[in-house]
Amino acid sequence: MAELSNQLMGITVLAYLLAMVFYAAEYAFGARSHIGRAASRPARQLVGAGAPADDAPIAPYEPEAEPAGDEPVAEAPGRDRGELVGKIAVGLTWLAFVLHLGTTVTRGIAADRMPWGNMYEYILTVGLVGSAVWLGVLTRWPGIRHLGLFATLALTVLLGADGLIAYTPVGPLVPALNSYWFIIHVSSIILASGILLIGGVPAAMFLIRTGYDQGKRRFPYSLGAKVPAAASLERLTFRLHAFGFPLFTFGALIAGPLWAEASWGRYWGWDPKEVWAFISFVVYAAYLHARATPSVKRTTATWIALLGFVTMLMNLFGVNLFFTGLHSYANAGGM
Amino acid sequence: MTAVDERPAPAVAPPPRRPNRLLTLLRNSWRQLTSMRTALVLLFLWAVAAIPGSVWPQRPVSPERVTQYFQEHPDLAPKLDSLGAFDVYSSAWFAAIYLLLFTSLVGCVAPRLRDHIRALRTVPPDAPRRMDRLPQHAEAEEHADAPAEAAQAAAKALRAERFRTKVREHADGSWTVSAEKGFLKETGNLLFHAAMLTVLLGVGFGYWYGWHGNRILVEGRDEAFCNSVTQYDESSLGPRVQPSDLPFFCLRLNDFAATYQDSGQAKSFAAKVELQTKQDGPWEPEEFSVNSPLRLSQGNIYPLGHGYAMVLRYTDRYGASQTKVVPFLPRDGMFTSEGVAQFPDVNIDPKTNKRDVKLQVGFEGVFLPTVDPDGGATSIFPAENDPVLFLTAYRGDLGVEVGLPQSVYSLNQGQIDNGQLKKISGDRPQRLTPGQTMTLDDGTKLEFVGTREFATIAVRYDPAQPYVLGGAVVGLLGLMLSLSGHRRRMWFRIRPRGESGSLVEAGGLPRSDYPGFTDEFGRLVGAARGPEEGTP
């Protein structure tokens, strides 16, 4: 079963990679796809997308208002190669997600426990949550499909790095992890990390799009031509963060300390992982404050969200690689 | 923290006299401090200031790694130390940031609390005259009922949606219905910030009135310890705690059991202990393990680690023997352990009863719970499958009288270097299995009686823990409320039309960015106009 999980892992990464290639292909060749219509009005003229005149009016700041009713129009036969390529990319992402799920489940069966016992399994599951969130967002708002290039890029890199750097053979838990808090603390952190990391994707796209709207045309702003309206991206960014942040607060600042108290005797001890969780909390709190303040520009607020994304990456990889602390469960032995 | 922009502009009043410059300065500084921009800057500073604590070892977390850092970087370390890099979270600059931040928070939340209470107690204001200027507006439509009934119907529909509703009758015969909803958002916001204050205060009180101590507790009734500062290997009391404040209890370890996987990875730990909580009271059997500490009324006992203690019996040249139980500290995951046994009070001539420091003995040892059959220098399994102790014997002045604090896990290297403490057991350490005895060059003997397990325990008391937890939970609830709701106002104006009918006009104002308001407005207008005329 452990062997199967490892093989599935390899195929999963390949599937994400393939999905990424197709997204990229759509990006490159699908200039006339309905992506253009999902983009806001001024941009539509700029990219010259073939938007039908009877297009339903779209509230400029409302992702929900991009109705699924667009689809039939977009599926007009022979209209666009990019359309088909994009559809294939989405299908591949689903396939990769199912494989990813299989990898995680078989890993759990092989170890006979929840597959969150070491960094490899942890990142595997964070990636799975990120992938699920991405597919959920995609199903709800199909107009943002081409953001998939960045989502699959992030997932490919995350999982590739996980398999290459953090791989650990299947093994039982160290005693310190043998607690019901293991499930509560780790699952909430995994969920929150997945959501917050995916939240970084529309944040980056928003900044690119805003730059594009201001007339910047060099890379990476050139990508802005094909992403949805800045306001919808901004709103999506906020929603993901507003959902992920309380979850992260619960996992890192309530469930974590409760467990730490029972296990290590203190609820907070500035262990490197705790330090970086604190930093992420403060940075994301700053993002929410900045966004709630009218005098702070939305781009500034979104830059703060991206900074939060960096601190989350530091939390996931950096802390385990650079520092030693109580959260170092990669090595066996000890208490 | 508030947004300065949202504050109403101060009323323009004629300056009665020249403003006091100091007062102006103070007022401006206060405004600056409580502004959102400052709060954001402080939040960032706080996050940045926390980073060094993960880069450099911290004294309260791992003092031994700080010592190691000082040895490895003799030039850099003192400079870093003077900046507080090894105790970031108690440093003045870290405290300065969060104290400023929390002052800013109070200065911002207090006026908002006042405003919010005021808003909660005020009835929703009357409809504006020009409702068509509102972000949401529904043109006047005919209604079959008279204005009074139509107004009541609208109010009922709004109340059903938990709007705070006020119906007003006007002199011209028209009626207005004002409604407001979404106060929970601000309530949650204020709750969250108040909870953060509670957490900060709780952490402070926990530090002032809490204490903790760590020690090694070896198995056996003779190794019992009682809760007092002197009995801990390392302890720290809060500024408001006296050593005499520590509650009485005594603890002895009867059995420490560890189980392992075949790989040597630990599977479980459990400590069986006996606890005495009253002077001369009964000893009660108790148990604790990782993740399930032994909870006392004041303080909890946590297992931090474990290892093996050597039981060594030395028989001196006069035939007197002494037994010592010395914990050896594990050096790796397989419990290759190191330690020393020192016998300063031996070889005392029974005739003169005088001690000769030159005849003191000490032993340096490495213990392997499972010796490597291939002759490796380290243990290959953490349990005692094939225990072997390698000992090196020294005789001479151990240097323990000088009064300087020194490690009980190593011999005084200075005494070895200056030749006062000499190695007497040859070049290679003596290999002993439990029960074996080594004979030294002067005919004295050392017997390796066996081993006992020990547990490293921490005893901790933090009286403010429940408040911190309560604060965190309330904070999370407040956070979720503040991120979910939307404050918005609705108005209906109902004018009489004809003999019995009326005209119903509606307007809506979202107080925050709320794209779903259009739908809600349509739904509410439909509901207020009644099912038959309901044309959203």
PDB file of C-alpha atoms in Angstrom, chain B residues 215-224 233 253 307-314 322-329 339-343 389 408-409 446-455:
ATOM      1  CA  ARG B 215      14.224  18.104  37.283  1.00  0.00           C
ATOM      2  CA  ILE B 216      15.292  14.550  36.754  1.00  0.00           C
ATOM      3  CA  LEU B 217      13.365  12.033  38.802  1.00  0.00           C
ATOM      4  CA  VAL B 218      14.970   8.610  39.107  1.00  0.00           C
ATOM      5  CA  GLU B 219      12.929   5.489  39.878  1.00  0.00           C
ATOM      6  CA  GLY B 220      12.919   4.429  43.508  1.00  0.00           C
ATOM      7  CA  ARG B 221      11.542   5.430  46.884  1.00  0.00           C
ATOM      8  CA  ASP B 222      14.930   6.799  47.935  1.00  0.00           C
ATOM      9  CA  GLU B 223      14.803   9.269  45.030  1.00  0.00           C
ATOM     10  CA  ALA B 224      11.554  11.041  46.010  1.00  0.00           C
ATOM     11  CA  ASP B 233      17.615  21.363  38.556  1.00  0.00           C
ATOM     12  CA  LEU B 253       8.668   7.510  40.575  1.00  0.00           C
ATOM     13  CA  GLY B 307      16.889   8.131  30.246  1.00  0.00           C
ATOM     14  CA  TYR B 308      18.935   5.724  32.316  1.00  0.00           C
ATOM     15  CA  ALA B 309      20.599   6.285  35.671  1.00  0.00           C
ATOM     16  CA  MET B 310      23.592   4.114  36.664  1.00  0.00           C
ATOM     17  CA  VAL B 311      23.703   2.482  40.066  1.00  0.00           C
ATOM     18  CA  LEU B 312      27.382   2.332  41.029  1.00  0.00           C
ATOM     19  CA  ARG B 313      28.927   1.023  44.250  1.00  0.00           C
ATOM     20  CA  TYR B 314      32.464   2.076  45.161  1.00  0.00           C
ATOM     21  CA  GLN B 322      29.144   3.981  48.889  1.00  0.00           C
ATOM     22  CA  THR B 323      26.371   3.599  46.335  1.00  0.00           C
ATOM     23  CA  LYS B 324      25.421   6.375  43.940  1.00  0.00           C
ATOM     24  CA  VAL B 325      22.587   6.639  41.485  1.00  0.00           C
ATOM     25  CA  VAL B 326      23.719   8.922  38.678  1.00  0.00           C
ATOM     26  CA  PRO B 327      21.538   9.887  35.730  1.00  0.00           C
ATOM     27  CA  PHE B 328      23.292   9.675  32.376  1.00  0.00           C
ATOM     28  CA  LEU B 329      22.005  12.067  29.744  1.00  0.00           C
ATOM     29  CA  GLY B 339      27.561  10.977  32.557  1.00  0.00           C
ATOM     30  CA  VAL B 340      29.927  10.912  35.494  1.00  0.00           C
ATOM     31  CA  ALA B 341      29.958   9.487  38.983  1.00  0.00           C
ATOM     32  CA  GLN B 342      31.981  11.412  41.552  1.00  0.00           C
ATOM     33  CA  PHE B 343      32.982  10.064  44.972  1.00  0.00           C
ATOM     34  CA  LEU B 389      28.729   0.626  30.477  1.00  0.00           C
ATOM     35  CA  VAL B 408      27.123  17.158  37.417  1.00  0.00           C
ATOM     36  CA  TYR B 409      27.375  15.477  34.038  1.00  0.00           C
ATOM     37  CA  LEU B 446      33.674  -0.225  41.487  1.00  0.00           C
ATOM     38  CA  GLU B 447      30.626  -2.380  40.900  1.00  0.00           C
ATOM     39  CA  PHE B 448      28.111  -1.638  38.158  1.00  0.00           C
ATOM     40  CA  VAL B 449      25.073  -2.704  40.162  1.00  0.00           C
ATOM     41  CA  GLY B 450      22.574  -1.990  37.408  1.00  0.00           C
ATOM     42  CA  THR B 451      20.439   0.785  36.001  1.00  0.00           C
ATOM     43  CA  ARG B 452      17.240   2.553  36.890  1.00  0.00           C
ATOM     44  CA  GLU B 453      15.179   4.583  34.497  1.00  0.00           C
ATOM     45  CA  PHE B 454      14.617   8.253  35.096  1.00  0.00           C
ATOM     46  CA  ALA B 455      12.072  10.737  33.814  1.00  0.00           C
TER      47      ALA B 455
END
